[in-house]
Amino acid sequence: MTGISTDLIHSSESNYIDVTPPINITTTYKYSDDPEKLVKAVDRTGPDYFHNDNWTYSRLTHQNSELIENLLESLLEGKVVVYNSGLAAFNAALTHINPKTVIIGQAYHGCHAILEIWKRNFDLKVLDINVLDNFEKLQPGDLVHLETPVNPLGTSFDIEFYAKKAHEKGALLMVDATFAPPPLQRPFNHGADLIMHSATKYFGGHSDLLAGLLVTKDEEVRQKLFYDRLLLGTNIGNLESSLLVRSLKTYELRILRQSDNCTKLVAYLNSNKEKFPNLKEVFHSSLQSDEYIKTQLSGHSPTFSITLQSEDLAKRFPSKLKYFYHATSLGGVESLIEWRAISDPTVDTALLRVSVGVENVEDLIDDFTQALTSS
Ligand SMILES: Cc1ncc(COP(=O)(O)O)c(C=O)c1O
């Protein structure tokens, strides 16, 4: 077996002489000139007919969306379906599973907002993961959705525990693993049935594309997800997928560097709290002492959060930093910080989310030091 970087760089080689796979912007493809090769819609063998040489229309599938799905199979240890955003992937999972009840806890506010639509349209029941009695209400075919590490804190939950709780009732466990993609975390090893990623974040890595992924071990599930996507029009765009293929070549370098930078910055802040009276709390899985952390994570998320002593201090803090853009999102090579109250109505208004990039960590530490000690 080849390593992650070798695989992601060399598995995109094709019959073209281009070193970088070409950007295909076409939405439609010419049918064969040979009338014998023309197939009526009623005679097609299934949705997978549209793969390989049978590309017809880019909403269904196209060269670079297929390339991404093939490239990521080995890293994600499953069959991959790519989408035009992380939320499109989440909605696709709900559409496929069609649960009557979803159990969910702290998670990206957009996922909660999609569940509100499902409550409104389909009478879906949404229950709190923190109330253990709620697991008794699960029926076969229901869904437990676990985001770990969780947005915005970067702290982790025990996948194995929730997998067991879901499976006891015949329900499925989906893990949103956006904050710690492999090699940091491998949710299938701990009992997840379906894995979701916003590939906009670490896989994209340059803050210039939107994408989502679902990963399954089951070929039949992949085919159904693919067919739904084809009809719902949520395939990744052509240009975005070319950007994503580019990004994957440096993925391993970036994720390891970002994880290492973040863990060092968190350790520095946490162990120097007495020097920074404005700093109240630091949140990150590297500060958790739970036993499962050791087996579940082989590296920590490059995103963490802090709270300051007041909302006003938090609001003013981003403008004191030199190397952290004040912006939403995460996962890019450039460090970001966000006064999270701007985009998430559910959080402590003194909370700042930090996405650590690939800059030199000493500069990031110096930057935080000057910002925390300036008046
Ligand atoms: C954990 C998590 N899941 C899902 C999403 C949604 O992804 P996208 O913005 O690609 O739709 C985000 C976005 O921030 C996220 O942080």
Short mmCIF file of C-alpha atoms and ligand atoms in Angstrom, two decimals:
data_model
loop_
_atom_site.label_atom_id
_atom_site.label_comp_id
_atom_site.label_asym_id
_atom_site.label_seq_id
_atom_site.Cartn_x
_atom_site.Cartn_y
_atom_site.Cartn_z
CA MET A 1 0.00 0.00 0.00
CA THR A 2 1.27 3.46 -0.90
CA GLY A 3 1.28 6.42 1.52
CA ILE A 4 -1.38 9.16 1.58
CA SER A 5 0.56 11.78 -0.39
CA THR A 6 1.90 9.33 -2.99
CA ASP A 7 -1.60 8.06 -3.49
CA LEU A 8 -3.25 11.49 -3.78
CA ILE A 9 -0.57 12.80 -6.14
CA HIS A 10 -0.19 9.78 -8.42
CA SER A 11 -3.67 8.29 -8.54
CA SER A 12 -4.89 11.27 -10.57
CA GLU A 13 -2.63 10.38 -13.49
CA SER A 14 -4.65 9.71 -16.60
CA ASN A 15 -4.20 9.03 -20.27
CA TYR A 16 -3.66 12.75 -20.87
CA ILE A 17 -0.13 14.11 -21.11
CA ASP A 18 -1.09 16.88 -18.66
CA VAL A 19 0.62 16.64 -15.26
CA THR A 20 -2.36 18.44 -13.72
CA PRO A 21 -5.66 16.88 -14.76
CA PRO A 22 -7.44 19.21 -17.21
CA ILE A 23 -10.31 21.45 -16.14
CA ASN A 24 -13.37 20.28 -18.01
CA ILE A 25 -15.99 22.98 -18.01
CA THR A 26 -18.42 21.33 -20.37
CA THR A 27 -21.93 20.67 -19.09
CA THR A 28 -22.84 18.34 -21.98
CA TYR A 29 -20.99 15.60 -23.86
CA LYS A 30 -21.29 14.44 -27.49
CA TYR A 31 -23.06 11.11 -27.98
CA SER A 32 -21.24 8.47 -30.01
CA ASP A 33 -21.01 8.92 -33.79
CA ASP A 34 -21.71 5.19 -34.07
CA PRO A 35 -25.52 4.72 -34.13
CA GLU A 36 -25.00 1.13 -32.86
CA LYS A 37 -23.65 2.52 -29.57
CA LEU A 38 -26.68 4.74 -28.83
CA VAL A 39 -28.70 3.40 -25.88
CA LYS A 40 -32.34 4.28 -25.21
CA ALA A 41 -33.12 5.60 -21.70
CA VAL A 42 -35.34 2.57 -21.02
CA ASP A 43 -32.46 0.19 -21.80
CA ARG A 44 -29.87 1.76 -19.46
CA THR A 45 -28.45 -0.59 -16.85
CA GLY A 46 -28.76 1.79 -13.85
CA PRO A 47 -27.34 5.11 -12.68
CA ASP A 48 -23.75 3.86 -12.90
CA TYR A 49 -24.26 3.69 -16.67
CA PHE A 50 -23.33 7.40 -16.68
CA HIS A 51 -19.79 6.76 -15.41
CA ASN A 52 -16.62 6.33 -17.43
CA ASP A 53 -17.12 6.82 -21.14
CA ASN A 54 -20.84 7.44 -20.85
CA TRP A 55 -20.70 10.99 -19.50
CA THR A 56 -23.74 12.83 -20.82
CA TYR A 57 -24.46 15.84 -18.60
CA SER A 58 -22.32 17.24 -15.80
CA ARG A 59 -25.15 17.40 -13.25
CA LEU A 60 -25.04 13.59 -13.29
CA THR A 61 -21.29 13.08 -13.12
CA HIS A 62 -18.17 14.34 -14.86
CA GLN A 63 -14.46 13.53 -15.18
CA ASN A 64 -13.27 15.46 -12.15
CA SER A 65 -16.08 14.54 -9.76
CA GLU A 66 -15.33 10.89 -10.55
CA LEU A 67 -11.64 11.51 -10.12
CA ILE A 68 -12.23 12.92 -6.63
CA GLU A 69 -14.41 9.96 -5.63
CA ASN A 70 -11.77 7.50 -6.84
CA LEU A 71 -8.87 9.44 -5.34
CA LEU A 72 -10.41 9.61 -1.87
CA GLU A 73 -11.55 5.96 -1.59
CA SER A 74 -8.33 4.73 -0.11
CA LEU A 75 -7.78 7.65 2.32
CA LEU A 76 -11.38 7.56 3.55
CA GLU A 77 -11.52 3.73 3.60
CA GLY A 78 -14.90 3.56 1.88
CA LYS A 79 -16.94 4.42 -1.18
CA VAL A 80 -17.22 8.16 -1.69
CA VAL A 81 -19.98 10.36 -3.12
CA VAL A 82 -19.02 14.01 -3.65
CA TYR A 83 -21.44 16.97 -3.34
CA ASN A 84 -21.42 20.70 -3.97
CA SER A 85 -21.23 21.53 -0.22
CA GLY A 86 -21.04 19.91 3.19
CA LEU A 87 -24.67 20.79 3.87
CA ALA A 88 -25.73 19.20 0.58
CA ALA A 89 -24.00 16.02 1.81
CA PHE A 90 -25.84 16.21 5.15
CA ASN A 91 -29.20 16.68 3.43
CA ALA A 92 -28.38 13.81 1.04
CA ALA A 93 -27.76 11.51 4.00
CA LEU A 94 -31.12 12.47 5.52
CA THR A 95 -32.86 11.96 2.17
CA HIS A 96 -31.32 8.51 1.79
CA ILE A 97 -31.89 7.28 5.35
CA ASN A 98 -35.28 9.01 5.73
CA PRO A 99 -35.38 8.63 9.53
CA LYS A 100 -38.46 9.27 11.65
CA THR A 101 -36.22 10.39 14.53
CA VAL A 102 -32.77 12.00 14.57
CA ILE A 103 -30.72 12.24 17.76
CA ILE A 104 -28.19 15.06 17.66
CA GLY A 105 -26.26 17.22 20.11
CA GLN A 106 -23.93 20.12 19.64
CA ALA A 107 -23.22 20.36 15.90
CA TYR A 108 -22.73 22.87 13.09
CA HIS A 109 -25.69 25.26 13.23
CA GLY A 110 -26.42 24.65 9.53
CA CYS A 111 -27.09 20.95 10.20
CA HIS A 112 -29.55 21.93 12.92
CA ALA A 113 -31.19 24.38 10.49
CA ILE A 114 -31.67 21.60 7.90
CA LEU A 115 -33.28 19.44 10.58
CA GLU A 116 -35.72 22.31 11.24
CA ILE A 117 -36.77 22.12 7.57
CA TRP A 118 -37.30 18.37 7.93
CA LYS A 119 -39.35 18.92 11.11
CA ARG A 120 -41.49 21.45 9.24
CA ASN A 121 -41.97 19.37 6.07
CA PHE A 122 -41.90 15.76 7.23
CA ASP A 123 -42.72 15.80 10.96
CA LEU A 124 -39.23 14.55 11.78
CA LYS A 125 -38.57 14.19 15.53
CA VAL A 126 -35.28 15.70 16.66
CA LEU A 127 -34.03 14.62 20.11
CA ASP A 128 -31.12 15.70 22.30
CA ILE A 129 -28.13 13.35 22.39
CA ASN A 130 -27.34 14.43 25.94
CA VAL A 131 -30.54 12.87 27.31
CA LEU A 132 -29.70 9.16 27.40
CA ASP A 133 -33.36 8.15 27.76
CA ASN A 134 -33.91 9.50 24.24
CA PHE A 135 -32.04 6.49 22.81
CA GLU A 136 -34.92 4.30 24.08
CA LYS A 137 -37.18 6.12 21.59
CA LEU A 138 -35.11 5.12 18.55
CA GLN A 139 -36.62 2.72 16.00
CA PRO A 140 -34.79 0.70 13.35
CA GLY A 141 -33.85 3.02 10.48
CA ASP A 142 -33.50 6.13 12.67
CA LEU A 143 -30.34 8.20 12.81
CA VAL A 144 -27.86 9.36 15.44
CA HIS A 145 -25.76 12.24 14.11
CA LEU A 146 -22.49 12.88 15.94
CA GLU A 147 -20.15 15.71 15.08
CA THR A 148 -16.70 15.04 16.45
CA PRO A 149 -14.52 16.98 17.01
CA VAL A 150 -17.31 19.48 17.32
CA ASN A 151 -17.72 22.93 15.83
CA PRO A 152 -16.76 25.44 17.20
CA LEU A 153 -14.89 24.03 20.23
CA GLY A 154 -12.68 21.36 18.64
CA THR A 155 -13.46 19.01 21.55
CA SER A 156 -14.35 15.33 20.97
CA PHE A 157 -17.09 12.82 21.79
CA ASP A 158 -16.79 9.05 22.09
CA ILE A 159 -17.80 7.55 18.71
CA GLU A 160 -17.82 3.96 20.01
CA PHE A 161 -20.25 4.85 22.80
CA TYR A 162 -22.78 6.45 20.43
CA ALA A 163 -22.34 3.70 17.81
CA LYS A 164 -23.34 1.15 20.44
CA LYS A 165 -26.32 3.23 21.59
CA ALA A 166 -27.56 3.60 17.98
CA HIS A 167 -26.96 -0.02 16.97
CA GLU A 168 -28.76 -1.42 20.05
CA LYS A 169 -31.94 0.05 18.55
CA GLY A 170 -31.21 -0.76 14.91
CA ALA A 171 -30.44 2.90 14.17
CA LEU A 172 -27.47 4.22 12.19
CA LEU A 173 -24.60 6.40 13.35
CA MET A 174 -23.40 9.16 11.02
CA VAL A 175 -20.23 11.02 12.02
CA ASP A 176 -19.50 14.51 10.76
CA ALA A 177 -15.72 14.25 10.78
CA THR A 178 -15.04 17.62 9.12
CA PHE A 179 -12.88 18.86 12.01
CA ALA A 180 -10.51 15.86 12.00
CA PRO A 181 -10.26 14.07 8.66
CA PRO A 182 -7.85 11.12 8.28
CA PRO A 183 -5.17 10.42 9.31
CA LEU A 184 -6.28 12.31 12.45
CA GLN A 185 -9.43 10.23 12.97
CA ARG A 186 -11.00 7.15 11.33
CA PRO A 187 -14.66 6.88 12.43
CA PHE A 188 -15.35 3.54 10.67
CA ASN A 189 -12.87 1.91 13.09
CA HIS A 190 -15.10 2.98 15.98
CA GLY A 191 -18.47 1.88 14.61
CA ALA A 192 -19.70 4.73 12.35
CA ASP A 193 -22.06 3.64 9.54
CA LEU A 194 -21.74 6.75 7.43
CA ILE A 195 -19.14 9.54 7.46
CA MET A 196 -19.71 13.08 6.30
CA HIS A 197 -17.21 15.84 5.56
CA SER A 198 -17.42 19.44 4.53
CA ALA A 199 -14.58 19.16 1.99
CA THR A 200 -14.71 22.96 1.81
CA LYS A 201 -12.46 22.86 4.88
CA TYR A 202 -9.32 20.68 5.12
CA PHE A 203 -9.60 18.78 1.84
CA GLY A 204 -10.05 22.06 -0.07
CA GLY A 205 -7.57 23.81 2.20
CA HIS A 206 -7.31 27.11 0.29
CA SER A 207 -10.62 28.84 1.09
CA ASP A 208 -11.54 28.80 -2.59
CA LEU A 209 -14.04 25.98 -3.14
CA LEU A 210 -17.20 24.45 -1.66
CA ALA A 211 -17.60 20.67 -1.50
CA GLY A 212 -19.04 17.88 0.62
CA LEU A 213 -18.48 14.14 0.93
CA LEU A 214 -20.38 11.09 2.14
CA VAL A 215 -18.45 7.88 2.74
CA THR A 216 -20.02 4.43 3.06
CA LYS A 217 -18.71 0.87 3.24
CA ASP A 218 -21.76 -0.38 1.37
CA GLU A 219 -21.78 -0.41 -2.46
CA GLU A 220 -25.59 -0.50 -2.57
CA VAL A 221 -25.78 2.63 -0.39
CA ARG A 222 -23.25 4.38 -2.64
CA GLN A 223 -25.35 3.62 -5.70
CA LYS A 224 -28.50 4.96 -4.06
CA LEU A 225 -26.75 8.12 -2.87
CA PHE A 226 -25.37 8.61 -6.36
CA TYR A 227 -28.79 8.23 -7.96
CA ASP A 228 -30.40 10.69 -5.51
CA ARG A 229 -27.60 13.20 -6.17
CA LEU A 230 -28.07 12.93 -9.89
CA LEU A 231 -31.77 13.84 -9.51
CA LEU A 232 -31.39 16.46 -6.79
CA GLY A 233 -28.71 18.33 -8.73
CA THR A 234 -26.12 18.46 -5.96
CA ASN A 235 -23.01 17.23 -7.75
CA ILE A 236 -19.85 19.29 -7.25
CA GLY A 237 -19.24 21.82 -10.04
CA ASN A 238 -16.58 21.24 -12.67
CA LEU A 239 -14.30 24.12 -11.71
CA GLU A 240 -14.57 23.41 -8.00
CA SER A 241 -13.66 19.78 -8.50
CA SER A 242 -10.53 20.75 -10.44
CA LEU A 243 -9.53 22.98 -7.54
CA LEU A 244 -10.17 20.10 -5.15
CA VAL A 245 -8.02 17.69 -7.19
CA ARG A 246 -5.21 20.28 -6.96
CA SER A 247 -5.75 20.63 -3.20
CA LEU A 248 -5.58 16.90 -2.52
CA LYS A 249 -1.97 16.77 -3.73
CA THR A 250 -0.83 18.75 -0.67
CA TYR A 251 -3.53 17.49 1.70
CA GLU A 252 -1.35 15.35 3.96
CA LEU A 253 1.34 18.04 4.32
CA ARG A 254 -1.27 20.62 5.24
CA ILE A 255 -3.38 18.64 7.68
CA LEU A 256 -0.38 17.37 9.65
CA ARG A 257 1.24 20.81 9.83
CA GLN A 258 -2.02 22.50 10.79
CA SER A 259 -2.78 19.92 13.47
CA ASP A 260 0.72 20.26 14.91
CA ASN A 261 0.61 24.08 14.84
CA CYS A 262 -2.78 24.11 16.54
CA THR A 263 -1.81 21.66 19.27
CA LYS A 264 1.31 23.74 20.05
CA LEU A 265 -0.64 27.03 20.13
CA VAL A 266 -3.32 25.49 22.39
CA ALA A 267 -0.67 24.07 24.76
CA TYR A 268 1.04 27.46 24.93
CA LEU A 269 -2.17 29.36 25.69
CA ASN A 270 -3.39 26.83 28.22
CA SER A 271 -0.14 26.63 30.14
CA ASN A 272 0.31 30.42 30.20
CA LYS A 273 -3.20 31.40 31.25
CA GLU A 274 -1.96 33.31 34.32
CA LYS A 275 -0.06 35.70 32.01
CA PHE A 276 -3.25 36.54 30.10
CA PRO A 277 -5.97 37.80 32.46
CA ASN A 278 -8.37 38.43 29.56
CA LEU A 279 -8.25 34.76 28.54
CA LYS A 280 -10.95 32.76 30.33
CA GLU A 281 -11.02 29.25 28.79
CA VAL A 282 -9.33 27.23 26.06
CA PHE A 283 -11.24 24.38 24.34
CA HIS A 284 -9.57 21.60 22.30
CA SER A 285 -9.42 17.82 22.32
CA SER A 286 -5.70 17.96 23.21
CA LEU A 287 -6.80 19.26 26.65
CA GLN A 288 -9.30 16.43 27.25
CA SER A 289 -8.26 13.61 29.57
CA ASP A 290 -11.00 11.12 28.49
CA GLU A 291 -9.63 7.63 27.84
CA TYR A 292 -11.22 7.32 24.35
CA ILE A 293 -9.25 10.31 23.04
CA LYS A 294 -6.09 8.16 22.92
CA THR A 295 -7.60 5.55 20.61
CA GLN A 296 -9.96 7.76 18.63
CA LEU A 297 -7.53 10.51 17.62
CA SER A 298 -4.03 10.06 16.27
CA GLY A 299 -3.74 13.86 15.98
CA HIS A 300 -5.91 16.78 17.02
CA SER A 301 -8.12 19.09 15.02
CA PRO A 302 -6.43 22.23 13.69
CA THR A 303 -9.41 24.24 15.01
CA PHE A 304 -9.99 25.28 18.63
CA SER A 305 -11.88 27.92 20.60
CA ILE A 306 -11.24 30.33 23.44
CA THR A 307 -13.48 32.49 25.55
CA LEU A 308 -12.38 35.91 26.82
CA GLN A 309 -13.66 37.59 29.98
CA SER A 310 -16.38 39.57 28.18
CA GLU A 311 -18.30 39.91 24.94
CA ASP A 312 -16.69 43.29 24.34
CA LEU A 313 -13.15 41.90 24.68
CA ALA A 314 -14.03 39.08 22.27
CA LYS A 315 -15.47 41.47 19.70
CA ARG A 316 -12.32 43.61 19.73
CA PHE A 317 -9.77 40.77 19.82
CA PRO A 318 -9.60 39.76 16.09
CA SER A 319 -8.54 43.24 14.99
CA LYS A 320 -5.49 43.04 17.29
CA LEU A 321 -4.06 40.02 15.47
CA LYS A 322 -1.68 40.31 12.51
CA TYR A 323 -1.68 36.77 11.07
CA PHE A 324 -5.28 35.65 11.65
CA TYR A 325 -7.89 36.96 9.22
CA HIS A 326 -11.18 37.82 10.91
CA ALA A 327 -13.43 35.60 8.80
CA THR A 328 -15.74 32.63 9.07
CA SER A 329 -14.90 29.08 7.87
CA LEU A 330 -11.82 27.02 8.64
CA GLY A 331 -9.35 24.58 7.18
CA GLY A 332 -7.40 26.87 4.84
CA VAL A 333 -3.62 27.35 4.79
CA GLU A 334 -4.15 30.84 6.20
CA SER A 335 -5.07 31.14 9.89
CA LEU A 336 -8.53 32.55 10.66
CA ILE A 337 -10.26 33.74 13.79
CA GLU A 338 -13.96 34.43 14.18
CA TRP A 339 -15.96 36.21 16.85
CA ARG A 340 -18.39 33.36 16.57
CA ALA A 341 -21.48 35.31 17.68
CA ILE A 342 -21.52 36.85 14.19
CA SER A 343 -22.48 33.59 12.47
CA ASP A 344 -23.71 31.20 15.17
CA PRO A 345 -26.67 32.37 17.25
CA THR A 346 -26.26 29.51 19.75
CA VAL A 347 -22.80 30.21 21.22
CA ASP A 348 -21.35 32.13 24.17
CA THR A 349 -20.91 35.69 22.88
CA ALA A 350 -17.41 35.84 24.40
CA LEU A 351 -16.25 32.91 22.23
CA LEU A 352 -13.67 33.09 19.45
CA ARG A 353 -13.08 30.19 17.06
CA VAL A 354 -9.57 29.80 15.72
CA SER A 355 -8.62 27.89 12.56
CA VAL A 356 -4.87 27.39 12.52
CA GLY A 357 -3.09 27.48 9.17
CA VAL A 358 0.34 26.39 7.97
CA GLU A 359 2.26 29.54 8.97
CA ASN A 360 5.28 29.18 11.27
CA VAL A 361 3.90 28.40 14.70
CA GLU A 362 6.37 30.69 16.53
CA ASP A 363 4.86 33.65 14.63
CA LEU A 364 1.34 32.57 15.51
CA ILE A 365 2.27 32.23 19.20
CA ASP A 366 3.96 35.67 19.18
CA ASP A 367 0.89 37.15 17.50
CA PHE A 368 -1.49 35.75 20.16
CA THR A 369 0.87 36.90 22.92
CA GLN A 370 0.92 40.51 21.70
CA ALA A 371 -2.85 40.55 21.12
CA LEU A 372 -3.64 39.12 24.56
CA THR A 373 -1.31 41.52 26.34
CA SER A 374 -2.14 44.70 24.40
CA SER A 375 -4.61 47.11 25.97
C1 LIG B 1 -18.63 20.61 11.07
C2 LIG B 1 -19.25 21.18 9.83
N1 LIG B 1 -20.12 20.43 9.13
C3 LIG B 1 -20.71 20.90 8.02
C4 LIG B 1 -20.45 22.17 7.55
C5 LIG B 1 -21.12 22.66 6.30
O1 LIG B 1 -20.22 22.62 5.24
P1 LIG B 1 -20.35 23.55 3.94
O2 LIG B 1 -20.09 24.96 4.37
O3 LIG B 1 -19.33 22.99 3.01
O4 LIG B 1 -21.76 23.38 3.44
C6 LIG B 1 -19.54 22.99 8.25
C7 LIG B 1 -19.26 24.35 7.79
O5 LIG B 1 -18.64 25.14 8.47
C8 LIG B 1 -18.93 22.47 9.42
O6 LIG B 1 -18.06 23.19 10.14
#
